[in-house]
Amino acid sequence: MTDDLFSEAVRRLDRAAEYARIDSEALLRLSSPRAVLEVSIPVRMDDGSLQVFRGYRVRHDDTRGPTKGGIRFHPDVNLSEVKALAFWMTCKCAVAGIPFGGAKGGVVVDPKSLSRLELERLSRGYVQAIADFIGPETDVPAPDVYTNAMIMGWMMDEYSVIRRRRMPDVITGKPIPLGGSLGRDDATGRGAYNCIRELQRIRGWNPTDLRVAVQGFGNAGQHVARLLAEDGCRIVAISDSRGGILRENGIDIPCAIRHKNSGQSVYSEQSVCGCPVCGEADCHCDEGPLSGSTLISNEELLELDVDLLIPAAMENQITSENAPRIRAPVIVEVANGPITPDADDILSSRGTLIVPDILANAGGVTVSYFEWVQNRTGDYWSTDTVRSRLQEIMSREFHAVYDRMTEQSIDMRTAAYAHAVSRLGEAIACQGTSHYFSASPVHS
Ligand code: NAD
């Protein structure tokens, strides 16, 4: 993890500004977060000892609406990363055209080492520490890496206890019975799938001809793999933090999902590397998902000769070191920031089409926005309504970005940032720029 992830992230703005109408003052505003909070969270552990965890919440920009962004529980969380993730959320909400700004939160912890009670105390403790910083009209958190619906439910409950009234609109990604939205569970993967479908139409691809590799088999990775497999694409490789599997004939994704999500723990105890071979008691598919497969490392997965590569795990997976060996002609960034700027230059110069994170994974925050609207109106939507509204937004914004890319002869990431920056610049300009104030004196 680089120390200057945030500085690197913000540098994308300068490039985008060459292709979008935006005032230099607006760029200046977007170059620093609006507010940064660092907290310590004391947690009583099951053995009676006290541990103090470090946590962050960053609100990057709220010009277009309350800030919005997930909470990550991971040992590598650091302030620069949280600031970068908050910045990406600002751009993502602008790309999707939803009325939110960007934020992010994180706690430095290995959540898999905690018991369920310790995890609940940590989740509630984090909300106690940031309660004055968040709220339905200021900053609305959501899940991210190693946080899930149950954790969102605990956090909503803790905030409601603090405010002395039930406030489901303070957080999204909640369990359905606690005010969550239908269709939120697979929204990130589905939004990426919607983008891939649009690309298929434009390029005239036949799904059954597509060989796909997916790095990361959590919420985002599982759903995009499942939806593509349902269309007939061959998912030849999947992985998680412990490594991956490669199977040329295609992996049985429903079976791999069942295996990965089995077990009683909050976090999966299973790795895709241990998928059952056909004939084993817990294999329910016609043809074993592992027969004829080999174990591979995450590094090997990224370098496979596939038609479509989907990084859906963590940042900085494709760097200047391994970029020259990446063979996939199309990469869809379901994870946030999986390709470093140096690697991006290498891949773009070789003609690799990269559907950037701020577009490809915008489905999650879009349905989070739907959840927030439903909580505030009390009008709850059907799964079909959620999916069709998501598809409408993803298709519209995909084409807006794709058309800008072709019209301005730029890469898709620059086009997505230019699209975001245009909307952000327009909103910031409504409050007045130096040009406006110097040209129109208030008193003549
Ligand atoms: P998750 O916790 O559900 O799953 C993460 C997966 O990545 C797990 O399978 C884990 O084993 C794997 N993993 C962790 N480190 C890895 C590594 N070094 N190499 C390979 N695999 C590794 O998380 P998620 O919600 O699926 O998030 C994944 C990515 O998608 C993150 O970058 C996140 O910011 C992004 N994202 C998620 C959402 C959402 O709604 N969940 C929305 C937008 C973006």
Coordinates of C-alpha atoms in Angstrom, one line a residue, residues 44-426:
R44 CA -13.5 -5.2 25.9
M45 CA -12.3 -8.6 24.5
D46 CA -13.8 -11.9 25.5
D47 CA -10.9 -12.8 27.8
G48 CA -11.5 -9.6 29.8
S49 CA -8.6 -7.6 28.3
L50 CA -8.9 -4.2 26.6
Q51 CA -7.9 -3.6 23.0
V52 CA -7.9 -0.1 21.4
F53 CA -8.5 -0.1 17.6
R54 CA -7.8 2.9 15.3
G55 CA -10.6 4.1 13.0
Y56 CA -11.1 6.7 10.4
R57 CA -14.0 8.5 8.6
V58 CA -13.3 10.9 5.8
R59 CA -15.9 13.1 4.1
H60 CA -14.5 14.2 0.7
D61 CA -17.0 16.4 -0.9
D62 CA -20.7 17.2 -0.2
T63 CA -21.5 19.7 -3.0
R64 CA -23.9 17.3 -4.7
G65 CA -25.5 15.9 -1.6
P66 CA -24.8 14.1 1.7
T67 CA -21.6 12.1 1.6
K68 CA -21.8 8.4 1.1
G69 CA -19.3 5.6 1.4
G70 CA -18.6 2.2 2.9
I71 CA -16.8 1.1 6.0
R72 CA -13.8 -1.3 5.7
F73 CA -12.5 -3.6 8.4
H74 CA -9.0 -4.6 7.4
P75 CA -5.5 -4.7 8.9
D76 CA -4.1 -2.6 6.1
V77 CA -6.5 0.3 6.5
N78 CA -4.7 3.7 6.7
L79 CA -5.7 7.3 6.3
S80 CA -4.3 7.8 2.8
E81 CA -6.3 4.8 1.6
V82 CA -9.5 6.0 3.3
K83 CA -9.1 9.5 1.8
A84 CA -8.5 7.9 -1.7
L85 CA -11.6 5.7 -1.3
A86 CA -13.6 8.8 -0.2
F87 CA -12.4 10.7 -3.3
W88 CA -13.4 7.8 -5.6
M89 CA -16.9 7.8 -4.0
T90 CA -17.3 11.5 -4.9
C91 CA -16.4 10.7 -8.5
K92 CA -18.5 7.5 -8.5
C93 CA -21.7 9.3 -7.3
A94 CA -21.2 12.0 -9.9
V95 CA -20.7 9.4 -12.7
A96 CA -23.9 7.6 -11.6
G97 CA -25.7 11.0 -11.4
I98 CA -27.0 10.3 -7.9
P99 CA -27.3 13.2 -5.4
F100 CA -24.5 12.2 -3.0
G101 CA -21.0 13.2 -2.4
G102 CA -18.2 10.9 -1.3
A103 CA -17.0 9.5 2.0
K104 CA -15.3 6.4 3.4
G105 CA -14.5 4.8 6.7
G106 CA -12.2 2.1 8.0
V107 CA -11.0 0.4 11.1
V108 CA -7.5 -1.2 11.4
V109 CA -8.4 -4.7 12.4
D110 CA -8.1 -8.3 11.3
P111 CA -11.8 -9.0 11.7
K112 CA -11.4 -12.7 11.2
S113 CA -9.5 -12.9 14.5
L114 CA -12.5 -11.5 16.5
S115 CA -15.3 -13.5 18.0
R116 CA -18.9 -12.5 17.1
L117 CA -19.3 -10.6 20.3
E118 CA -16.0 -8.8 19.9
L119 CA -17.0 -7.8 16.3
E120 CA -20.4 -6.5 17.5
R121 CA -18.7 -4.4 20.3
L122 CA -16.2 -3.0 17.8
S123 CA -18.9 -2.1 15.3
R124 CA -21.0 -0.4 17.9
G125 CA -17.9 1.3 19.4
Y126 CA -17.0 2.7 15.9
V127 CA -20.4 4.2 15.6
Q128 CA -20.2 5.8 19.1
A129 CA -16.9 7.3 18.0
I130 CA -18.2 8.8 14.7
A131 CA -21.8 9.5 15.7
D132 CA -21.4 13.3 15.5
F133 CA -19.8 13.0 12.1
I134 CA -22.5 10.9 10.3
G135 CA -26.2 11.2 9.8
P136 CA -29.0 10.7 7.2
E137 CA -28.5 14.2 5.8
T138 CA -24.8 14.6 6.3
D139 CA -22.9 11.3 5.8
V140 CA -24.4 7.8 5.2
P141 CA -22.1 4.8 5.6
A142 CA -22.5 1.4 3.9
P143 CA -20.6 -2.0 3.8
D144 CA -17.2 -2.5 2.1
V145 CA -14.4 -5.1 2.5
Y146 CA -15.1 -7.4 5.5
T147 CA -18.2 -5.6 6.6
N148 CA -21.6 -7.0 5.8
A149 CA -25.4 -6.6 6.3
M150 CA -25.4 -7.8 9.9
I151 CA -22.7 -5.3 10.8
M152 CA -24.7 -2.5 9.1
G153 CA -27.7 -3.6 11.2
W154 CA -25.7 -3.3 14.5
M155 CA -24.4 0.1 13.4
M156 CA -27.9 1.4 12.5
D157 CA -29.2 0.1 15.9
E158 CA -26.3 1.8 17.8
Y159 CA -26.9 5.1 16.1
S160 CA -30.7 4.9 16.8
V161 CA -29.9 4.2 20.5
I162 CA -27.6 7.3 20.6
R163 CA -30.3 9.5 18.8
R164 CA -33.2 8.0 20.9
R165 CA -35.2 7.2 17.7
R166 CA -35.1 4.6 15.0
M167 CA -33.0 5.9 12.1
P168 CA -32.7 3.3 9.3
D169 CA -31.7 6.1 6.8
V170 CA -28.3 6.6 8.6
I171 CA -26.7 3.6 6.9
T172 CA -27.4 1.4 3.9
G173 CA -26.7 -2.3 3.1
K174 CA -28.8 -3.3 6.1
P175 CA -30.6 -6.7 6.4
I176 CA -34.0 -6.5 4.6
P177 CA -36.1 -6.9 7.8
L178 CA -34.2 -3.9 9.3
G179 CA -35.0 -1.6 6.4
G180 CA -32.5 -2.9 3.8
S181 CA -33.4 -2.7 0.1
L182 CA -34.2 -5.7 -2.0
G183 CA -31.5 -6.1 -4.6
R184 CA -28.7 -4.5 -2.6
D185 CA -26.9 -7.7 -2.0
D186 CA -25.9 -8.2 -5.6
A187 CA -26.1 -4.6 -6.7
T188 CA -22.3 -4.1 -7.2
G189 CA -21.8 -7.2 -9.2
R190 CA -25.0 -6.6 -11.2
G191 CA -24.0 -3.0 -12.0
A192 CA -20.7 -4.3 -13.4
Y193 CA -22.6 -7.0 -15.3
N194 CA -24.8 -4.3 -16.8
C195 CA -21.7 -2.5 -18.1
I196 CA -20.3 -5.8 -19.5
R197 CA -23.7 -6.4 -21.3
E198 CA -23.5 -3.0 -22.9
L199 CA -20.0 -3.7 -24.0
Q200 CA -21.1 -7.0 -25.5
R201 CA -23.7 -5.2 -27.5
I202 CA -21.3 -2.6 -28.8
R203 CA -18.6 -5.1 -29.7
G204 CA -20.9 -7.8 -30.9
W205 CA -19.5 -10.4 -28.5
N206 CA -21.2 -13.8 -28.0
P207 CA -21.2 -14.5 -24.2
T208 CA -20.5 -18.2 -24.8
D209 CA -17.2 -17.2 -26.5
L210 CA -16.0 -15.3 -23.5
R211 CA -13.4 -16.7 -21.1
V212 CA -13.3 -14.8 -17.8
A213 CA -11.1 -14.6 -14.7
V214 CA -12.3 -13.1 -11.5
Q215 CA -9.9 -12.1 -8.7
G216 CA -11.7 -11.9 -5.3
F217 CA -14.7 -14.0 -4.5
G218 CA -16.6 -11.9 -2.0
N219 CA -19.8 -10.0 -2.4
A220 CA -18.8 -8.1 -5.6
G221 CA -16.8 -10.9 -7.3
Q222 CA -19.3 -13.8 -6.6
H223 CA -22.3 -11.9 -8.1
V224 CA -20.6 -10.7 -11.2
A225 CA -19.2 -14.2 -11.8
R226 CA -22.7 -15.7 -11.2
L227 CA -24.5 -13.4 -13.6
L228 CA -21.9 -13.8 -16.4
A229 CA -22.0 -17.6 -15.9
E230 CA -25.8 -17.6 -16.2
D231 CA -25.4 -15.9 -19.6
G232 CA -23.1 -18.7 -20.8
C233 CA -19.7 -17.1 -20.2
R234 CA -17.0 -19.5 -19.1
I235 CA -15.5 -18.4 -15.8
V236 CA -12.2 -20.2 -16.0
A237 CA -10.5 -18.8 -12.9
I238 CA -11.6 -17.4 -9.5
S239 CA -9.6 -16.6 -6.4
D240 CA -9.7 -15.3 -2.8
S241 CA -7.1 -14.1 -0.3
R242 CA -5.7 -17.7 -0.1
G243 CA -5.2 -18.3 -3.8
G244 CA -7.3 -19.4 -6.8
I245 CA -8.4 -22.2 -9.1
L246 CA -8.2 -22.5 -12.9
R247 CA -10.4 -24.8 -14.9
E248 CA -10.4 -24.4 -18.7
N249 CA -13.9 -25.9 -19.1
G250 CA -15.3 -23.3 -16.8
I251 CA -16.0 -23.4 -13.0
D252 CA -19.4 -24.3 -11.7
I253 CA -20.0 -20.9 -10.1
P254 CA -23.2 -21.7 -8.0
C255 CA -21.3 -24.7 -6.5
A256 CA -18.2 -22.6 -5.8
I257 CA -20.4 -19.9 -4.1
R258 CA -22.1 -22.6 -2.0
H259 CA -18.7 -23.9 -0.9
K260 CA -17.2 -20.4 -0.2
N261 CA -20.2 -19.3 1.8
S262 CA -20.7 -22.5 3.8
G263 CA -19.7 -22.6 7.5
Q264 CA -21.0 -20.9 10.6
S265 CA -18.5 -18.0 10.9
V266 CA -19.3 -14.4 10.2
Y267 CA -16.4 -14.5 7.7
S268 CA -16.0 -17.4 5.3
E269 CA -13.8 -20.1 6.7
Q270 CA -13.6 -21.7 3.3
S271 CA -11.4 -20.8 0.4
V272 CA -12.2 -21.4 -3.3
C273 CA -9.0 -23.4 -3.4
G274 CA -10.8 -26.1 -1.4
C275 CA -13.9 -26.4 -3.7
P276 CA -15.2 -29.9 -3.5
V277 CA -14.3 -32.3 -6.4
C278 CA -17.2 -34.0 -8.2
G279 CA -18.5 -36.9 -6.2
E280 CA -17.6 -35.4 -2.8
A281 CA -20.5 -35.2 -0.4
D282 CA -20.9 -31.4 -0.5
C283 CA -20.7 -31.1 -4.3
H284 CA -24.2 -30.7 -5.8
C285 CA -23.3 -30.0 -9.4
D286 CA -23.5 -32.4 -12.4
E287 CA -19.8 -32.1 -13.2
G288 CA -17.4 -31.3 -10.4
P289 CA -16.3 -27.7 -10.3
L290 CA -12.7 -28.8 -9.7
S291 CA -12.4 -31.8 -12.0
G292 CA -9.6 -30.9 -14.4
S293 CA -8.6 -27.8 -12.5
T294 CA -5.4 -26.6 -11.1
L295 CA -4.5 -24.4 -8.1
I296 CA -3.0 -21.0 -9.1
S297 CA -1.8 -17.9 -7.2
N298 CA -3.5 -14.5 -7.4
E299 CA -0.6 -13.3 -9.5
E300 CA -1.0 -16.1 -12.0
L301 CA -4.7 -15.4 -12.2
L302 CA -4.1 -11.8 -13.2
E303 CA -1.7 -12.8 -16.0
L304 CA -4.0 -15.5 -17.6
D305 CA -4.8 -15.4 -21.3
V306 CA -8.5 -14.6 -20.9
D307 CA -11.0 -12.3 -22.8
L308 CA -12.1 -10.5 -19.7
L309 CA -10.3 -9.9 -16.5
I310 CA -12.3 -8.8 -13.4
P311 CA -10.2 -7.6 -10.4
A312 CA -12.8 -7.7 -7.5
A313 CA -10.6 -7.8 -4.4
M314 CA -8.3 -4.9 -3.3
E315 CA -6.3 -1.9 -4.6
N316 CA -3.0 -2.0 -6.3
Q317 CA -3.1 -5.5 -7.7
I318 CA -1.9 -4.5 -11.2
T319 CA 1.3 -2.4 -10.9
S320 CA 4.0 -1.4 -13.3
E321 CA 5.8 -4.6 -12.4
N322 CA 3.1 -7.1 -13.6
A323 CA 1.3 -4.8 -16.1
P324 CA 3.5 -5.9 -19.0
R325 CA 2.5 -9.5 -18.4
I326 CA -1.3 -8.8 -18.3
R327 CA -2.8 -10.5 -21.4
A328 CA -6.6 -9.8 -21.1
P329 CA -7.7 -7.2 -23.7
V330 CA -10.5 -6.0 -21.5
I331 CA -10.4 -5.3 -17.7
V332 CA -13.5 -4.4 -15.7
E333 CA -12.5 -2.9 -12.4
V334 CA -15.0 -4.2 -9.9
A335 CA -12.6 -3.5 -7.0
N336 CA -11.7 0.1 -6.1
G337 CA -8.3 1.1 -7.5
P338 CA -7.0 -2.3 -8.5
I339 CA -4.7 -0.8 -11.2
T340 CA -2.0 1.8 -10.2
P341 CA -1.6 4.9 -12.4
D342 CA 1.7 3.6 -13.8
A343 CA 0.2 0.3 -14.8
D344 CA -2.8 2.1 -16.2
D345 CA -0.4 4.0 -18.6
I346 CA 1.3 0.7 -19.7
L347 CA -2.0 -1.1 -20.3
S348 CA -3.7 1.9 -22.1
S349 CA -0.7 2.4 -24.4
R350 CA -1.1 -1.3 -25.4
G351 CA -4.8 -0.7 -26.2
T352 CA -6.3 -2.6 -23.2
L353 CA -9.8 -1.4 -22.7
I354 CA -10.3 -0.7 -19.0
V355 CA -13.8 -0.1 -17.7
P356 CA -12.9 2.0 -14.6
D357 CA -14.0 1.4 -11.0
I358 CA -15.9 4.7 -10.7
L359 CA -18.3 3.4 -13.4
A360 CA -18.0 -0.4 -13.2
N361 CA -18.7 -0.7 -9.4
A362 CA -21.2 2.2 -9.2
G363 CA -24.1 -0.3 -8.9
G364 CA -23.5 -0.7 -5.1
V365 CA -23.8 3.0 -4.2
T366 CA -26.7 3.4 -6.7
V367 CA -28.8 0.8 -4.9
S368 CA -27.6 2.2 -1.6
Y369 CA -29.2 5.5 -2.8
F370 CA -32.4 3.6 -3.6
E371 CA -32.3 2.1 0.0
W372 CA -31.9 5.6 1.5
V373 CA -34.8 6.9 -0.6
Q374 CA -37.0 4.0 0.5
N375 CA -36.1 4.5 4.2
R376 CA -36.9 8.2 4.0
T377 CA -40.2 7.8 2.1
G378 CA -41.4 4.6 3.7
D379 CA -42.3 3.3 0.2
Y380 CA -40.5 0.0 -0.4
W381 CA -39.8 -1.3 -3.9
S382 CA -39.9 -4.7 -5.5
T383 CA -36.7 -6.5 -6.6
D384 CA -37.8 -6.0 -10.2
T385 CA -38.2 -2.2 -9.7
V386 CA -34.7 -2.0 -8.1
R387 CA -33.1 -4.0 -10.9
S388 CA -34.7 -2.1 -13.7
R389 CA -33.9 1.3 -12.2
L390 CA -30.3 0.2 -11.6
Q391 CA -30.0 -1.1 -15.2
E392 CA -31.4 2.1 -16.6
I393 CA -28.8 4.2 -14.7
M394 CA -25.9 1.9 -15.5
S395 CA -26.7 1.7 -19.2
R396 CA -27.2 5.4 -19.5
E397 CA -24.0 6.3 -17.7
F398 CA -22.0 3.6 -19.5
H399 CA -23.0 5.0 -22.9
A400 CA -22.3 8.6 -21.8
V401 CA -18.8 7.5 -20.8
Y402 CA -18.2 5.3 -23.8
D403 CA -19.4 8.0 -26.2
R404 CA -17.1 10.6 -24.6
M405 CA -14.2 8.1 -24.9
T406 CA -14.8 7.6 -28.6
E407 CA -15.7 11.3 -29.4
Q408 CA -12.7 12.7 -27.6
S409 CA -10.3 9.8 -28.4
I410 CA -9.3 9.2 -24.8
D411 CA -9.2 6.2 -22.6
M412 CA -12.3 5.1 -20.7
R413 CA -11.0 6.1 -17.3
T414 CA -10.2 9.6 -18.4
A415 CA -13.7 9.8 -20.0
A416 CA -15.3 8.6 -16.8
Y417 CA -13.4 11.2 -14.7
A418 CA -14.3 13.9 -17.3
H419 CA -17.9 12.9 -17.0
A420 CA -17.8 13.1 -13.2
V421 CA -15.8 16.3 -13.1
S422 CA -18.3 18.0 -15.5
R423 CA -21.1 17.3 -13.1
L424 CA -19.1 18.2 -10.0
G425 CA -17.8 21.4 -11.7
E426 CA -21.3 22.4 -12.7

